[in-house]
Amino acid sequence: MALIMSGTRKIVTVFGTRPEAIKLFPLVHALDADLRFDSRVLVSGQHRGMLDQVLEIAGIAPHHDLDVMQPNQSLDALTARLLTGIGEVLDRERPDWVVVQGDTATAMCGALAAYFRQIDVCHIEAGLRSGDIYHPFPEEVNRKVIGTLAKLHAAPTETSAASLRAENVVPDAIHVTGNTVIDALHWITTKVAKTPALVADLAEVEARFAGKRIIGVTSHRRENFGDGMRGIANAIKRLAAREDVALIFPVHLNPNVRAIMNEELAGFDNIALLEPLDYPHFARLLDICTLMLTDSGGVQEEAPALGKPVLVMRETTERPEGVEAGTARLVGTDEDAIVAEVTRLLDDDSAYAAMARAHNPFGDGKSAARIADLLAR
Ligand code: UD1
Ligand code: UDP
């Protein structure tokens, strides 16, 4: 039995989806290794397979797993399951801090359940704002709700800290820590360098597409369901008609994404539709690609750090830093606009070179240690 020193801070870290797990494993590692903390992990299981992929590679065995995921879950039923489930665990654990990350339903319910018990909330990746409550949906509002409740706001950049100050969050509660995604990316890159077998599953696709320029694709945003997803699929088909290009698309497990992509994109020579890649394989995709085409939040942060241009299939972004630095560009979901922007990058070397600069506005890889120090204060 582990001995817990008196004066240690009990932390319950709550997460449930793939991106939260990726961005929180560096903090969980830091808390586990630090005698100032008694660290507990509560996973909601909002995602199942995609969460478990991260837990496995990061070596995290949760203390609590609510296993809430249901097929094609609605936001309201999911929220109800999360709020009651997380609340019951917090009643048993009674931590000093609840840590949540980002903007998911799990993060919002984790913060709310803590607030209902007057437990202090630490929000990681605080202060991102698009200014539009329907883009990203429902994440913009989730983030604002958490921002209202949190006692400690770990803002990744000065821009996100300024957004919190503009909403009258007490300045002393805001700390610019960088984004833990860069910690995660460094960790996985080092691990893969030591153990190349971790990325062996991509070898077949890489051999099939040898000599072609690779475009990595991900897509899952709720606000893109329907017409947006169809625009993305049509653009991919047109791009795949080029001999010199191949597209690697690990398809999100959300059935609203899979139905359209499987229907529209299966069977093309230059398109590899894959199951979700685990983090080592996804880091490999980031490494071998010429550019990323995505509506993901996390990929907007990772690709610039690796000097890969990222075309963002959204109307707005709560991560303007990459766009301002010129390494990311908003292209929306219109088929013609996507094809035009990708074609420009593929055919115009100077346009490509202008975007393909390693630029790291989101952190230096030491964010988890900074956050641990803040939690220990
Ligand atoms: C969720 C988050 C979103 C985040 C995204 C990251 C909310 C409201 N949405 O969206 O902010 O950007 O995760 O990927 O919090 N599914 C599986 N297995 C999995 C994961 C999902 O089968 O491992 C399927 C299930 O049918 C599930 C559906 O996908 O019901 C939707 O999952 P959900 O977490 O509600 O929404 P996401 O679109 O994944
Ligand atoms: N990712 C992954 N495998 C994939 C696609 C993405 O490991 O097949 C990682 C990616 O590196 C990033 C995170 O998942 O860290 C982004 O998750 P997602 O796009 O699902 O959510 P978002 O960041 O948009 O909330």
XYZ file of C-alpha atoms and ligand atoms in Angstrom:
441
model
C 0.000 0.000 0.000
C 1.373 3.440 -0.976
C 2.085 5.806 1.901
C 0.502 9.227 1.483
C 2.384 12.048 3.254
C 0.344 14.513 5.270
C 0.046 17.813 3.401
C -0.116 16.140 0.013
C -2.648 17.549 -2.373
C -5.239 15.131 -3.615
C -5.879 15.692 -7.286
C -8.575 14.026 -9.354
C -7.823 14.409 -13.067
C -10.966 13.920 -15.131
C -11.015 13.113 -18.848
C -12.861 10.993 -21.348
C -11.907 11.557 -24.989
C -8.809 10.995 -27.118
C -7.579 14.621 -27.211
C -8.032 15.111 -23.467
C -6.102 11.918 -22.766
C -3.260 13.005 -25.063
C -3.066 16.447 -23.479
C -3.381 15.187 -19.908
C -1.070 12.154 -19.862
C 2.012 14.378 -19.421
C 0.387 15.953 -16.347
C -0.688 12.576 -14.942
C 2.904 11.350 -15.365
C 4.188 14.479 -13.600
C 1.721 14.193 -10.702
C 2.394 10.467 -10.260
C 6.122 11.123 -9.964
C 5.742 13.987 -7.483
C 5.475 13.326 -3.718
C 3.538 16.549 -3.255
C 0.488 14.855 -4.778
C -1.905 12.014 -4.252
C -3.016 11.653 -7.869
C -6.195 9.902 -8.994
C -7.425 9.439 -12.546
C -11.129 9.397 -13.330
C -11.991 8.547 -16.915
C -15.550 8.995 -18.065
C -15.227 6.669 -21.051
C -16.990 9.293 -23.228
C -14.808 7.687 -25.913
C -13.979 4.011 -25.571
C -11.602 2.641 -28.217
C -9.971 5.995 -28.966
C -9.448 6.709 -25.263
C -8.087 3.245 -24.539
C -5.507 3.632 -27.340
C -4.017 6.587 -25.451
C -4.240 5.042 -21.981
C -2.339 2.031 -23.249
C 0.548 3.866 -24.887
C 0.831 6.304 -21.958
C 0.710 3.476 -19.400
C -2.170 4.935 -17.390
C -4.484 2.664 -15.384
C -7.445 4.801 -14.261
C -8.673 4.577 -10.665
C -12.251 5.089 -11.871
C -13.842 4.364 -15.247
C -17.477 5.383 -15.759
C -17.702 3.715 -19.196
C -20.495 6.091 -20.267
C -20.138 5.840 -24.058
C -23.180 4.755 -26.028
C -23.433 4.468 -29.826
C -24.183 7.819 -31.490
C -24.769 9.436 -28.101
C -26.804 12.639 -27.824
C -25.332 15.652 -26.051
C -28.068 15.826 -23.421
C -28.095 12.135 -22.436
C -24.280 12.082 -22.423
C -24.196 15.182 -20.227
C -26.659 13.659 -17.750
C -24.641 10.431 -17.443
C -21.398 12.349 -17.035
C -22.634 14.778 -14.410
C -24.139 12.169 -12.132
C -21.309 9.660 -12.621
C -18.512 12.148 -11.975
C -20.365 13.608 -8.986
C -20.625 10.206 -7.309
C -16.869 9.633 -7.627
C -16.063 13.110 -6.302
C -18.260 12.436 -3.260
C -16.084 9.413 -2.506
C -12.699 10.965 -3.333
C -13.201 14.499 -1.917
C -10.074 15.885 -3.652
C -8.397 19.266 -3.134
C -8.431 19.903 -6.867
C -10.322 18.624 -9.870
C -8.327 19.018 -13.082
C -10.099 19.191 -16.449
C -8.763 19.910 -19.920
C -10.167 21.701 -22.931
C -13.762 21.809 -24.050
C -15.461 18.419 -24.143
C -18.675 17.336 -22.435
C -16.535 15.405 -19.933
C -14.480 18.492 -19.106
C -17.549 20.676 -18.686
C -19.343 18.112 -16.486
C -16.179 17.463 -14.465
C -15.918 21.169 -13.685
C -19.621 21.493 -12.908
C -19.700 18.445 -10.628
C -16.694 19.857 -8.744
C -18.322 23.275 -8.439
C -21.507 21.703 -7.027
C -19.286 20.334 -4.217
C -17.223 23.537 -3.883
C -14.073 21.718 -4.950
C -11.444 23.884 -6.678
C -11.169 23.429 -10.437
C -8.000 23.735 -12.500
C -8.692 24.264 -16.200
C -5.944 23.194 -18.573
C -5.953 24.862 -22.002
C -8.055 27.721 -20.679
C -9.117 30.831 -22.559
C -9.422 29.633 -26.156
C -12.252 31.540 -27.826
C -13.613 31.684 -31.364
C -16.249 34.248 -30.373
C -18.986 32.127 -32.015
C -21.047 29.807 -29.801
C -21.799 27.510 -32.757
C -18.198 27.150 -34.028
C -16.892 24.905 -32.598
C -20.152 23.430 -31.328
C -20.698 22.836 -28.448
C -17.061 23.321 -27.406
C -17.030 27.136 -27.343
C -19.743 27.163 -24.670
C -18.217 24.244 -22.749
C -15.008 26.219 -22.456
C -16.808 29.333 -21.289
C -18.727 27.392 -18.629
C -15.483 25.909 -17.292
C -13.864 29.350 -17.377
C -16.635 30.675 -15.153
C -16.044 27.983 -12.512
C -12.287 27.505 -12.491
C -10.030 28.755 -9.740
C -6.823 28.162 -11.706
C -6.652 28.824 -15.456
C -3.678 27.302 -17.302
C -3.726 29.341 -20.513
C -1.541 27.965 -23.313
C -0.644 31.344 -24.817
C -0.729 35.075 -24.109
C -3.678 35.320 -26.517
C -5.759 32.888 -24.462
C -4.736 34.624 -21.220
C -5.864 37.958 -22.692
C -9.254 36.453 -23.621
C -9.765 35.422 -20.000
C -8.777 38.861 -18.699
C -11.249 40.399 -21.159
C -13.957 38.285 -19.492
C -12.942 39.685 -16.094
C -11.313 36.537 -14.772
C -9.122 37.546 -11.822
C -5.646 38.112 -13.346
C -3.898 36.277 -10.473
C -5.812 33.109 -11.368
C -4.481 33.085 -14.961
C -1.096 31.537 -15.766
C 0.468 31.136 -19.189
C 1.823 27.592 -19.098
C 2.021 26.566 -22.770
C -0.041 23.686 -24.091
C 0.627 20.190 -22.748
C 0.100 18.847 -26.286
C 3.696 19.835 -27.014
C 4.849 17.833 -23.962
C 2.868 14.884 -25.334
C 4.311 15.258 -28.822
C 7.902 15.373 -27.493
C 7.232 12.312 -25.327
C 5.790 10.249 -28.157
C 8.466 11.328 -30.650
C 11.205 10.255 -28.239
C 9.436 6.949 -27.581
C 9.039 6.194 -31.285
C 12.689 7.090 -31.968
C 13.707 4.498 -29.357
C 11.211 1.875 -30.531
C 10.515 2.201 -34.273
C 8.366 -0.958 -34.163
C 5.671 1.229 -32.565
C 4.890 2.635 -36.025
C 5.232 -0.565 -38.039
C 1.538 -0.720 -38.932
C 1.887 2.204 -41.359
C 4.656 0.513 -43.366
C 2.290 -1.134 -45.830
C 0.483 2.113 -46.668
C 3.785 3.971 -46.870
C 5.114 1.403 -49.373
C 1.910 1.581 -51.412
C 2.222 5.379 -51.676
C 6.016 5.544 -52.136
C 7.039 8.518 -54.299
C 3.750 10.370 -53.798
C 3.175 13.414 -51.662
C 1.071 12.505 -48.646
C -1.839 14.590 -47.442
C -2.979 13.610 -43.941
C -6.691 14.125 -43.269
C -8.817 14.130 -40.121
C -12.369 15.301 -39.664
C -14.958 14.998 -36.933
C -16.546 18.328 -35.959
C -20.257 18.283 -35.194
C -20.838 21.585 -37.003
C -19.442 19.960 -40.182
C -21.877 17.010 -40.138
C -23.970 16.800 -43.308
C -23.044 19.342 -46.018
C -19.642 20.109 -44.530
C -18.600 16.437 -44.483
C -19.845 16.004 -48.051
C -17.811 19.028 -49.183
C -14.732 17.527 -47.534
C -15.329 14.107 -49.139
C -15.802 15.604 -52.613
C -12.627 17.659 -52.272
C -10.667 14.554 -51.242
C -11.954 12.657 -54.307
C -10.845 15.442 -56.647
C -7.415 15.681 -55.021
C -6.980 11.904 -55.249
C -7.278 12.142 -59.027
C -3.728 13.596 -59.066
C -1.072 11.001 -59.807
C 1.511 12.638 -57.531
C -0.668 12.713 -54.403
C -2.038 10.217 -51.884
C -4.366 10.876 -48.966
C -4.160 9.030 -45.652
C -7.342 9.472 -43.657
C -7.740 7.760 -40.261
C -11.501 7.988 -39.857
C -12.954 9.050 -36.499
C -15.281 6.466 -34.898
C -18.233 8.837 -34.796
C -20.863 7.149 -37.018
C -21.834 10.514 -38.526
C -18.329 10.780 -39.958
C -17.857 7.149 -40.931
C -21.130 6.783 -42.840
C -20.273 9.575 -45.289
C -16.574 8.853 -45.643
C -17.030 5.118 -46.190
C -19.799 5.733 -48.700
C -17.897 8.396 -50.668
C -14.234 7.462 -50.399
C -13.861 3.672 -50.283
C -12.047 1.963 -53.149
C -9.942 4.826 -54.567
C -6.300 3.979 -55.438
C -4.838 7.119 -53.889
C -6.918 7.189 -50.707
C -6.211 5.084 -47.611
C -9.191 5.137 -45.256
C -7.864 3.787 -41.958
C -9.177 3.050 -38.492
C -8.177 5.719 -35.911
C -4.413 5.579 -35.520
C -2.893 5.267 -32.090
C -0.722 8.212 -31.075
C 2.628 6.771 -32.257
C 1.218 6.041 -35.707
C -0.462 9.426 -35.890
C 2.818 11.121 -34.991
C 4.372 9.126 -37.842
C 1.676 10.412 -40.215
C 2.470 13.980 -39.130
C 6.106 13.241 -39.874
C 5.686 11.782 -43.384
C 2.960 14.097 -44.663
C 3.455 17.107 -46.933
C 0.511 18.861 -45.327
C -2.457 18.219 -43.034
C -6.073 18.847 -43.953
C -8.101 18.823 -40.751
C -10.900 20.220 -38.638
C -9.233 18.980 -35.439
C -8.162 21.270 -32.631
C -5.128 19.281 -31.513
C -3.784 18.766 -35.023
C -3.773 22.560 -35.496
C -1.303 22.691 -32.608
C 0.850 19.689 -33.492
C 1.348 20.257 -37.236
C 2.926 23.739 -36.916
C 5.245 22.416 -34.199
C 6.550 19.939 -36.789
C 6.766 22.479 -39.621
C 3.822 20.959 -41.499
C 1.354 23.361 -43.137
C -2.159 22.840 -41.847
C -5.301 23.711 -43.777
C -8.151 24.023 -41.308
C -11.566 22.923 -42.567
C -13.515 25.332 -40.370
C -15.012 28.804 -40.678
C -13.376 30.105 -37.498
C -10.765 28.907 -35.057
C -10.226 29.371 -31.351
C -6.527 28.763 -32.072
C -5.565 31.866 -34.093
C -1.873 31.625 -33.228
C -0.997 29.291 -36.142
C -2.991 31.392 -38.613
C -1.302 34.576 -37.397
C 2.116 32.947 -37.718
C 1.285 31.835 -41.280
C 1.621 28.092 -40.630
C -2.141 27.435 -40.638
C -4.887 28.682 -42.936
C -8.681 28.538 -42.609
C -10.266 26.952 -45.699
C -13.769 26.040 -44.493
C -15.573 23.018 -45.925
C -16.407 24.249 -49.411
C -15.150 21.685 -51.933
C -13.721 24.235 -54.410
C -11.976 26.225 -51.665
C -10.301 23.113 -50.232
C -9.135 21.909 -53.658
C -7.847 25.390 -54.573
C -5.818 25.815 -51.357
C -4.320 22.326 -51.438
C -3.448 22.713 -55.129
C -1.751 26.032 -54.448
C 0.424 24.462 -51.740
C 1.288 21.460 -53.924
C 2.125 23.454 -57.062
C 3.638 26.664 -55.736
C 6.928 26.013 -53.965
C 7.160 29.503 -52.486
C 3.608 29.307 -51.075
C 4.521 25.960 -49.527
C 7.827 27.193 -48.120
C 6.098 30.198 -46.551
C 3.848 27.874 -44.514
C 6.264 25.010 -43.833
C 8.236 26.631 -41.083
C 8.546 24.979 -37.729
C 6.730 27.342 -35.447
C 5.740 26.598 -31.942
C 3.427 29.200 -30.464
C 1.725 26.605 -28.284
C 4.443 25.605 -25.864
C 7.965 24.420 -25.124
C 7.222 20.922 -23.825
C 7.456 21.912 -20.154
C 3.835 22.791 -19.508
C 2.976 19.816 -17.281
C 5.768 20.666 -14.815
C 4.567 24.281 -14.642
C 0.998 23.188 -13.968
C 2.115 20.748 -11.247
C 3.936 23.608 -9.505
C 0.805 25.750 -9.657
C -1.306 22.943 -8.162
C 1.187 22.508 -5.319
C 1.120 26.173 -4.263
C -15.955 14.487 -28.844
C -16.032 15.887 -28.218
C -15.267 16.891 -29.076
C -13.859 16.411 -29.347
C -13.893 15.009 -29.928
C -12.479 14.495 -30.090
C -18.017 16.607 -26.984
C -19.404 17.097 -27.068
N -17.430 16.314 -28.155
O -16.643 14.508 -30.063
O -15.229 18.130 -28.408
O -13.254 17.296 -30.258
O -14.599 14.134 -29.043
O -12.423 13.373 -30.909
O -17.492 16.452 -25.916
N -17.255 6.628 -30.816
C -16.861 5.306 -30.701
N -15.670 5.029 -30.089
C -14.844 5.985 -29.630
C -15.238 7.323 -29.754
C -16.445 7.634 -30.338
O -17.554 4.404 -31.139
O -13.774 5.655 -29.100
C -18.545 6.930 -31.446
C -19.756 6.552 -30.571
O -20.790 6.134 -31.392
C -20.104 7.882 -29.889
C -19.824 8.836 -31.030
O -18.647 8.346 -31.663
O -21.430 7.938 -29.433
C -19.656 10.275 -30.627
O -18.732 10.430 -29.555
P -18.760 11.819 -28.725
O -17.684 11.789 -27.720
O -20.135 12.115 -28.264
O -18.491 12.900 -29.832
P -17.217 13.172 -30.715
O -17.722 13.574 -32.058
O -16.268 12.055 -30.599
N -4.981 11.656 -33.223
C -4.599 10.320 -33.093
N -5.028 9.426 -34.032
C -5.812 9.776 -35.082
C -6.210 11.136 -35.202
C -5.773 12.041 -34.251
O -3.879 9.969 -32.160
O -6.159 8.904 -35.894
C -4.550 12.613 -32.189
C -3.854 13.851 -32.691
O -2.467 13.684 -32.710
C -4.284 14.922 -31.697
C -5.625 14.417 -31.193
O -5.727 13.058 -31.567
O -3.406 14.968 -30.591
C -6.744 15.219 -31.772
O -7.950 14.603 -31.460
P -9.294 14.948 -32.213
O -9.000 15.497 -33.571
O -10.153 13.744 -32.106
O -9.952 16.049 -31.265
P -9.789 17.639 -31.160
O -8.351 17.942 -30.969
O -10.368 18.239 -32.401
O -10.619 17.979 -29.963
